[in-house]
Coordinates of C-alpha atoms and ligand atoms in Angstrom, one line a residue:
M1 CA 87.0 83.2 82.2
K2 CA 90.6 83.9 83.0
E3 CA 93.6 82.1 81.7
S4 CA 94.2 79.3 84.0
P5 CA 97.1 79.5 86.2
I6 CA 98.5 76.2 85.0
E7 CA 98.5 77.4 81.4
A8 CA 100.0 80.7 82.5
N9 CA 102.7 78.8 84.3
D10 CA 103.6 76.7 81.1
A11 CA 103.4 79.9 79.0
A12 CA 105.9 81.6 81.4
V13 CA 108.5 78.9 80.8
A14 CA 108.0 78.9 77.1
D15 CA 107.6 82.6 76.5
Q16 CA 108.8 85.9 78.0
P17 CA 107.5 85.9 81.7
A18 CA 107.8 89.7 81.7
T19 CA 105.1 90.2 79.4
L20 CA 102.6 88.0 81.2
G21 CA 101.1 90.1 83.9
T22 CA 101.3 93.5 85.2
S23 CA 100.6 92.7 88.9
R24 CA 103.8 91.6 90.8
F25 CA 101.5 90.1 93.4
V26 CA 99.9 87.8 90.8
R27 CA 103.1 87.0 89.2
A28 CA 104.5 86.0 92.6
C29 CA 101.5 83.6 93.2
L30 CA 102.4 81.8 89.9
R31 CA 106.1 81.8 90.8
Q32 CA 107.2 84.1 88.0
P33 CA 110.1 86.4 88.4
V34 CA 109.2 89.9 90.1
D35 CA 111.1 93.2 90.4
R36 CA 110.6 93.0 94.0
T37 CA 108.6 91.1 96.8
P38 CA 105.2 91.9 96.9
V39 CA 103.7 92.5 100.3
W40 CA 100.1 92.9 101.7
L41 CA 98.9 92.0 105.5
L42 CA 96.4 89.8 106.7
R43 CA 93.6 92.0 108.1
Q44 CA 95.1 95.1 106.9
A45 CA 91.5 96.5 107.4
G46 CA 90.8 96.3 110.9
R47 CA 90.3 97.8 114.3
Y48 CA 94.0 98.9 114.6
M49 CA 93.4 101.5 111.9
P50 CA 91.8 104.8 113.1
E51 CA 90.1 105.1 109.5
Y52 CA 88.4 101.9 110.0
M53 CA 87.3 102.6 113.5
A54 CA 85.7 105.9 112.3
V55 CA 83.4 103.9 110.0
R56 CA 82.8 101.2 112.7
K57 CA 81.5 104.0 115.0
H58 CA 78.4 104.5 112.5
H59 CA 78.1 100.9 111.3
S60 CA 78.1 97.2 112.7
L61 CA 80.6 94.8 111.1
L62 CA 77.9 93.0 109.2
E63 CA 76.6 96.3 108.0
I64 CA 79.9 97.3 106.5
C65 CA 80.1 93.9 104.9
R66 CA 76.7 94.0 103.6
T67 CA 77.0 97.5 102.0
P68 CA 79.1 97.3 98.9
E69 CA 80.0 101.1 98.9
I70 CA 81.2 101.0 102.6
A71 CA 83.1 97.5 102.2
A72 CA 84.8 99.0 99.1
E73 CA 85.8 102.2 100.7
V74 CA 87.3 100.3 103.7
T75 CA 89.1 98.0 101.6
I76 CA 90.6 100.7 99.3
T77 CA 91.3 103.0 102.3
A78 CA 93.4 100.3 104.1
A79 CA 95.3 99.2 100.8
E80 CA 96.2 103.0 100.0
R81 CA 97.1 104.1 103.5
L82 CA 99.6 101.2 103.7
G83 CA 100.8 101.3 100.0
V84 CA 100.5 97.5 99.8
D85 CA 100.7 95.4 96.5
A86 CA 97.2 93.7 97.0
A87 CA 93.8 94.6 98.6
I88 CA 91.7 91.9 100.2
I89 CA 88.2 92.5 99.8
F90 CA 86.4 93.5 103.4
A91 CA 84.1 90.7 104.1
D92 CA 83.8 87.8 106.6
L93 CA 84.4 84.2 106.7
L94 CA 80.9 83.6 108.2
L95 CA 78.8 85.6 105.5
P96 CA 77.9 82.4 103.6
F97 CA 75.9 81.1 106.5
T98 CA 73.1 83.2 106.1
P99 CA 71.9 81.9 102.8
M100 CA 72.7 78.5 104.0
G101 CA 70.0 79.1 106.6
V102 CA 72.4 79.4 109.8
D103 CA 71.7 82.6 111.7
F104 CA 74.7 84.3 113.4
E105 CA 75.7 87.5 114.9
F106 CA 78.9 89.2 116.1
L107 CA 78.7 90.0 119.9
A108 CA 81.4 92.6 121.3
G109 CA 84.1 90.7 122.7
E110 CA 83.0 87.4 122.0
G111 CA 83.3 87.2 118.3
P112 CA 80.8 85.3 116.1
V113 CA 77.8 83.4 117.7
V114 CA 75.7 80.8 115.8
H115 CA 72.4 80.6 117.8
T116 CA 71.5 77.1 116.7
P117 CA 74.6 75.0 116.1
I118 CA 74.5 72.5 113.4
R119 CA 74.8 69.0 115.1
T120 CA 72.5 66.6 113.5
L121 CA 72.2 64.9 110.1
E122 CA 68.7 66.5 109.8
Q123 CA 70.2 70.0 110.3
V124 CA 72.8 69.3 107.8
R125 CA 70.3 67.9 105.4
A126 CA 68.2 71.2 105.7
L127 CA 71.2 73.6 104.9
R128 CA 70.3 75.5 101.9
T129 CA 72.8 75.6 98.9
D130 CA 70.5 77.4 96.4
R131 CA 70.7 80.9 97.4
V132 CA 74.3 82.0 96.9
E133 CA 73.2 85.0 94.7
E134 CA 72.1 86.6 98.1
L135 CA 76.0 87.0 98.6
S136 CA 76.2 89.2 95.5
Y137 CA 77.1 92.1 97.7
V138 CA 80.4 91.0 98.1
A139 CA 81.0 90.7 94.3
Q140 CA 79.4 94.4 94.1
A141 CA 82.1 95.6 96.6
I142 CA 85.0 93.9 94.5
E143 CA 83.6 95.4 91.3
R144 CA 84.0 98.8 92.9
V145 CA 87.5 98.1 94.2
A146 CA 88.5 96.7 90.7
R147 CA 87.2 99.8 89.0
H148 CA 89.1 102.0 91.5
F149 CA 92.4 100.2 91.1
A150 CA 91.8 99.7 87.2
A151 CA 94.9 102.0 86.4
P152 CA 98.3 100.8 86.9
R153 CA 100.2 102.6 90.0
T154 CA 102.9 105.1 89.2
D155 CA 105.5 102.3 89.0
G156 CA 103.5 100.5 86.4
D157 CA 102.4 97.8 88.7
Q158 CA 98.5 96.7 88.9
L159 CA 97.3 96.2 92.4
G160 CA 96.2 92.6 93.2
I161 CA 92.6 92.1 94.1
I162 CA 92.1 89.3 96.7
G163 CA 88.6 87.6 97.3
F164 CA 88.3 84.9 99.8
C165 CA 86.4 82.3 101.6
G166 CA 86.6 79.9 104.4
A167 CA 88.0 76.4 104.0
P168 CA 85.4 73.6 104.8
F169 CA 86.8 72.4 108.0
T170 CA 87.1 76.0 109.5
L171 CA 83.5 76.9 108.4
A172 CA 82.4 73.6 109.7
S173 CA 83.9 74.3 113.0
Y174 CA 82.0 77.6 113.4
M175 CA 78.7 76.0 112.4
I176 CA 79.0 73.2 114.7
E177 CA 80.6 74.7 117.7
G178 CA 78.4 77.8 117.4
G179 CA 81.4 80.1 117.7
S180 CA 85.0 80.0 118.2
S181 CA 86.4 76.8 120.0
R182 CA 89.3 75.8 122.0
N183 CA 89.0 71.8 121.4
Y184 CA 86.8 71.5 118.6
I185 CA 84.8 68.7 120.4
E186 CA 81.7 68.8 118.5
T187 CA 83.2 69.2 115.3
K188 CA 85.5 66.3 115.7
R189 CA 82.7 64.2 117.2
M190 CA 80.6 64.9 114.1
M191 CA 83.6 64.1 111.8
Y192 CA 84.8 60.9 113.7
S193 CA 81.2 59.4 114.3
D194 CA 78.7 60.6 111.7
R195 CA 79.7 59.0 108.2
E196 CA 76.7 60.7 106.7
A197 CA 76.6 64.0 108.3
W198 CA 80.1 65.1 107.9
P199 CA 80.6 64.2 104.2
L200 CA 77.3 65.8 103.3
L201 CA 78.3 68.9 105.3
M202 CA 81.6 69.1 103.3
E203 CA 79.8 68.6 100.1
K204 CA 77.2 71.4 100.7
L205 CA 80.1 73.9 101.8
I206 CA 82.1 73.0 98.7
G207 CA 79.1 74.0 96.4
V208 CA 78.2 77.0 98.1
L209 CA 82.0 78.1 98.5
T210 CA 82.8 77.5 94.8
A211 CA 79.7 79.5 93.6
Y212 CA 80.6 82.2 96.0
A213 CA 84.3 82.5 94.9
A214 CA 82.9 82.3 91.1
Q215 CA 81.0 85.8 91.7
Q216 CA 84.1 87.2 93.3
V217 CA 86.2 86.1 90.3
Q218 CA 83.6 87.3 87.9
A219 CA 83.7 90.6 89.6
G220 CA 87.2 91.1 89.3
A221 CA 89.0 89.2 92.0
D222 CA 92.6 88.2 90.7
V223 CA 93.4 85.5 93.4
I224 CA 91.1 83.8 95.8
Q225 CA 92.6 83.0 99.4
I226 CA 91.0 80.0 101.2
F227 CA 91.0 80.7 105.1
D228 CA 91.5 77.3 107.0
S229 CA 92.5 79.3 110.2
W230 CA 91.9 76.4 112.7
A231 CA 93.3 73.5 110.7
G232 CA 96.2 73.2 112.9
A233 CA 93.6 71.8 115.6
L234 CA 93.7 68.6 113.4
S235 CA 96.4 65.7 113.7
V236 CA 98.0 64.8 110.2
T237 CA 95.7 61.7 110.3
D238 CA 92.6 63.4 110.9
Y239 CA 93.4 66.2 108.3
R240 CA 94.1 63.4 105.7
E241 CA 91.0 61.3 106.6
Y242 CA 88.4 64.1 106.9
C243 CA 89.7 67.3 105.6
L244 CA 92.1 66.9 102.6
A245 CA 89.6 65.6 99.9
P246 CA 87.2 68.3 100.5
T247 CA 89.7 71.0 100.6
T248 CA 91.5 69.7 97.5
E249 CA 88.0 69.8 95.7
L250 CA 87.5 73.3 96.6
V251 CA 91.0 74.3 95.4
R252 CA 90.5 72.4 92.2
R253 CA 87.1 73.9 91.3
I254 CA 88.3 77.6 92.2
Q255 CA 91.5 77.0 89.9
A256 CA 89.1 76.0 87.3
L257 CA 87.7 79.3 87.4
G258 CA 91.0 80.6 86.2
V259 CA 92.7 82.3 89.3
P260 CA 95.6 81.2 91.6
V261 CA 94.6 79.9 95.1
I262 CA 96.3 81.0 98.2
Y263 CA 95.6 78.3 101.2
F264 CA 96.2 79.4 104.5
G265 CA 96.1 78.1 108.1
V266 CA 97.6 78.8 111.5
D267 CA 99.8 76.1 113.6
T268 CA 100.2 74.2 110.5
A269 CA 104.1 73.3 110.6
S270 CA 103.3 69.4 110.8
L271 CA 100.4 69.8 108.1
L272 CA 102.3 71.6 105.4
P273 CA 103.3 68.6 103.2
T274 CA 99.7 67.5 103.3
M275 CA 98.4 70.9 102.8
R276 CA 100.5 71.1 99.8
Q277 CA 98.6 68.0 98.3
T278 CA 95.7 70.2 98.1
G279 CA 97.2 71.6 95.0
A280 CA 97.0 75.3 96.0
D281 CA 99.3 77.6 94.1
V282 CA 100.4 79.3 97.4
I283 CA 100.6 78.1 101.0
G284 CA 100.4 80.8 103.7
L285 CA 102.8 80.0 106.6
D286 CA 102.4 81.2 110.1
W287 CA 105.3 82.5 112.3
R288 CA 106.1 79.6 114.2
I289 CA 107.9 77.9 111.5
P290 CA 111.3 79.7 109.9
L291 CA 110.2 80.3 106.3
S292 CA 112.9 78.4 104.8
E293 CA 111.8 75.4 106.5
G294 CA 108.2 75.8 105.8
W295 CA 109.3 76.3 102.0
K296 CA 111.2 73.1 102.3
A297 CA 108.5 71.1 103.6
L298 CA 106.1 72.3 100.9
G299 CA 108.7 71.7 98.2
E300 CA 109.7 74.3 95.5
T301 CA 106.8 73.7 93.2
C302 CA 104.6 76.0 95.2
A303 CA 104.9 79.7 96.2
V304 CA 104.7 80.8 99.9
Q305 CA 103.1 83.6 101.8
G306 CA 104.4 84.9 105.0
N307 CA 105.4 84.7 107.7
L308 CA 106.4 87.6 110.1
D309 CA 104.7 87.3 113.8
P310 CA 102.1 90.1 113.9
I311 CA 102.9 90.8 117.3
T312 CA 106.5 91.8 116.2
L313 CA 104.6 95.0 115.1
F314 CA 104.8 96.1 118.7
A315 CA 108.5 95.7 118.9
P316 CA 111.0 98.6 118.9
Q317 CA 112.0 99.6 115.2
N318 CA 115.5 97.9 115.2
V319 CA 114.1 94.4 116.3
L320 CA 111.0 94.8 113.8
R321 CA 113.5 95.7 110.9
A322 CA 115.7 92.8 111.7
R323 CA 112.7 90.3 111.8
V324 CA 111.4 91.8 108.4
H325 CA 114.8 91.2 106.9
E326 CA 115.0 87.7 108.5
V327 CA 111.9 86.7 106.7
L328 CA 113.1 88.3 103.2
D329 CA 116.6 86.6 103.6
A330 CA 115.1 83.3 104.3
A331 CA 113.0 83.8 101.1
A332 CA 116.5 84.7 99.4
G333 CA 114.8 86.3 96.3
R334 CA 113.4 83.0 95.0
P335 CA 110.4 83.5 92.8
G336 CA 107.2 82.8 94.6
H337 CA 107.5 84.7 97.9
I338 CA 104.5 87.0 99.0
F339 CA 105.6 88.9 102.3
N340 CA 102.8 88.9 104.7
L341 CA 102.2 88.3 108.4
G342 CA 101.7 84.8 110.0
H343 CA 98.2 85.8 111.1
G344 CA 96.0 89.0 111.2
I345 CA 97.0 92.3 112.5
V346 CA 95.7 92.8 116.0
P347 CA 93.9 95.6 117.7
G348 CA 96.3 98.1 119.3
T349 CA 99.0 97.5 116.6
P350 CA 100.9 100.9 115.8
V351 CA 100.0 101.9 112.4
E352 CA 103.2 103.5 111.8
N353 CA 105.0 100.2 112.4
V354 CA 102.7 98.7 109.8
I355 CA 103.5 101.3 107.2
Q356 CA 107.3 101.2 107.9
T357 CA 107.2 97.5 107.5
V358 CA 105.7 97.6 104.1
K359 CA 108.2 100.2 103.2
W360 CA 111.1 98.1 104.4
V361 CA 109.8 95.0 102.1
Q362 CA 109.2 97.3 99.1
E363 CA 112.8 98.8 99.5
H364 CA 114.5 95.3 99.6
R365 CA 115.2 94.4 96.0
A366 CA 115.0 90.6 94.6
Q367 CA 118.8 89.6 94.0
Ligands
CP3_1 O1 91.7 93.3 106.0 C1 91.1 92.3 106.1 O2 91.5 91.2 106.3 C2 89.7 92.3 106.8 C3 88.6 91.4 106.2 C4 88.4 90.2 107.1 C5 87.4 90.1 108.1 N1 87.4 88.7 108.7 C6 86.6 91.5 108.7 C7 86.6 91.4 110.3 C8 88.9 88.8 106.7 C9 89.9 88.4 105.7 C10 88.1 88.2 107.7 C11 88.2 86.6 107.7 C12 88.0 85.8 108.9 N2 86.6 86.1 110.0 C13 88.6 84.7 109.4 C14 89.9 84.2 108.9 C15 91.0 85.1 109.0 C16 91.8 84.6 110.4 O3 91.8 85.6 111.3 O4 92.3 83.5 110.6 C17 88.0 84.5 110.5 C18 88.3 83.1 111.6 C19 86.8 84.9 110.7 C20 85.6 85.1 111.7 C21 85.7 86.0 112.8 N3 85.3 87.4 112.3 C22 86.1 86.2 114.0 C23 86.6 84.9 114.8 C24 86.1 87.4 114.6 C25 86.2 88.0 115.9 C26 87.6 88.4 115.9 C27 88.0 89.5 117.0 O5 89.2 89.7 117.1 O6 87.2 90.1 117.5 C28 85.5 88.2 113.5 C29 85.2 89.7 113.4 C30 85.9 90.4 112.2 N4 85.8 90.2 110.9 C31 86.6 91.8 112.5 C32 87.3 92.2 111.2 C33 87.8 93.4 111.0 C34 87.0 92.5 113.8 C35 85.7 93.0 114.6 C36 85.0 94.2 114.1 O7 85.6 95.1 113.4 O8 84.0 94.4 114.9

């Protein structure tokens, strides 16, 4: 088991922080001083990248996810091509559905489709929580990535390795709606009306996700990111009433594995103070809120990740550069900023702009 982030923080205050970790990405997650702002990008391995599309020509998305050699290769290629400070394991949010007994597939142009959506208490009761070891292919991919990046880079920094899972609400929404959704009617219907099914679904997801995260940490993940991509669909009241406690419990259990937790959602400006209450070490900001305002809403006792609009990557270089510096200036070199996008890179994004963005961040020294 790794040293707990809380102890690491205390030690940082008491001793010399400079000796604590060699990864500036992990140090920033713990709000320790760094020589420069670490950077990685949401969906850095994806369809915008020719190297990924070359692999995709021969394998489906799920084949890539379920074959550790290929998932590791895709992860490593993206991190090295961009020169980022952290690699996120190539996987998908929905992978835990299979051992839970929920069949799904990715349909071209439509995204994920769950063939029999979970809508009743009986269906929730039937969800399996005892087969998480079937997901060990993700841990095997992480082991390969960790081995590849075991040696420090030329600047002495250790590349951070990020494992991830979905948050209870966002995963439940895919299970209940049967795919992506606009209004989350069935999800909210269960949440509001079934006082047995919703809490049981949350409990089962927390159990499965904790075990899944534990496999990833065991395999070498330095940090776990929890994606609550669609939490922004909730009012503050509903988030508090139905999602805060399960998410807090998941954060707590993952931190108990000895790694910092990044908690990310989209359209979350009004939810930020409540998301902070989960106790996550880092909160991911989308681009709709200026970084300094978002950080203020969270309080200085947590780190932030973000928050360039991913579509800025289509802008001419002078505009893009100005926006990158706007984010860096808003963070003003305070410990605990990880540069990222406000959401994932979209297909069609010019690769050279992505690489240039990473360079600009890395050239910008903390004051
Ligand atoms: O570098 C990386 O970040 C790639 C690893 C990754 C994937 N999915 C691979 C993937 C990660 C971190 C995810 C997480 C994920 N999966 C999320 C949360 C992140 C977010 O965007 O908020 C969500 C909501 C999913 C579910 C999912 N997977 C959807 C809705 C889709 C379709 C999206 C689309 O644009 O078509 C996917 C497919 C998917 N997962 C792709 C990739 C690279 C693109 C499809 C492909 O390669 O065929």
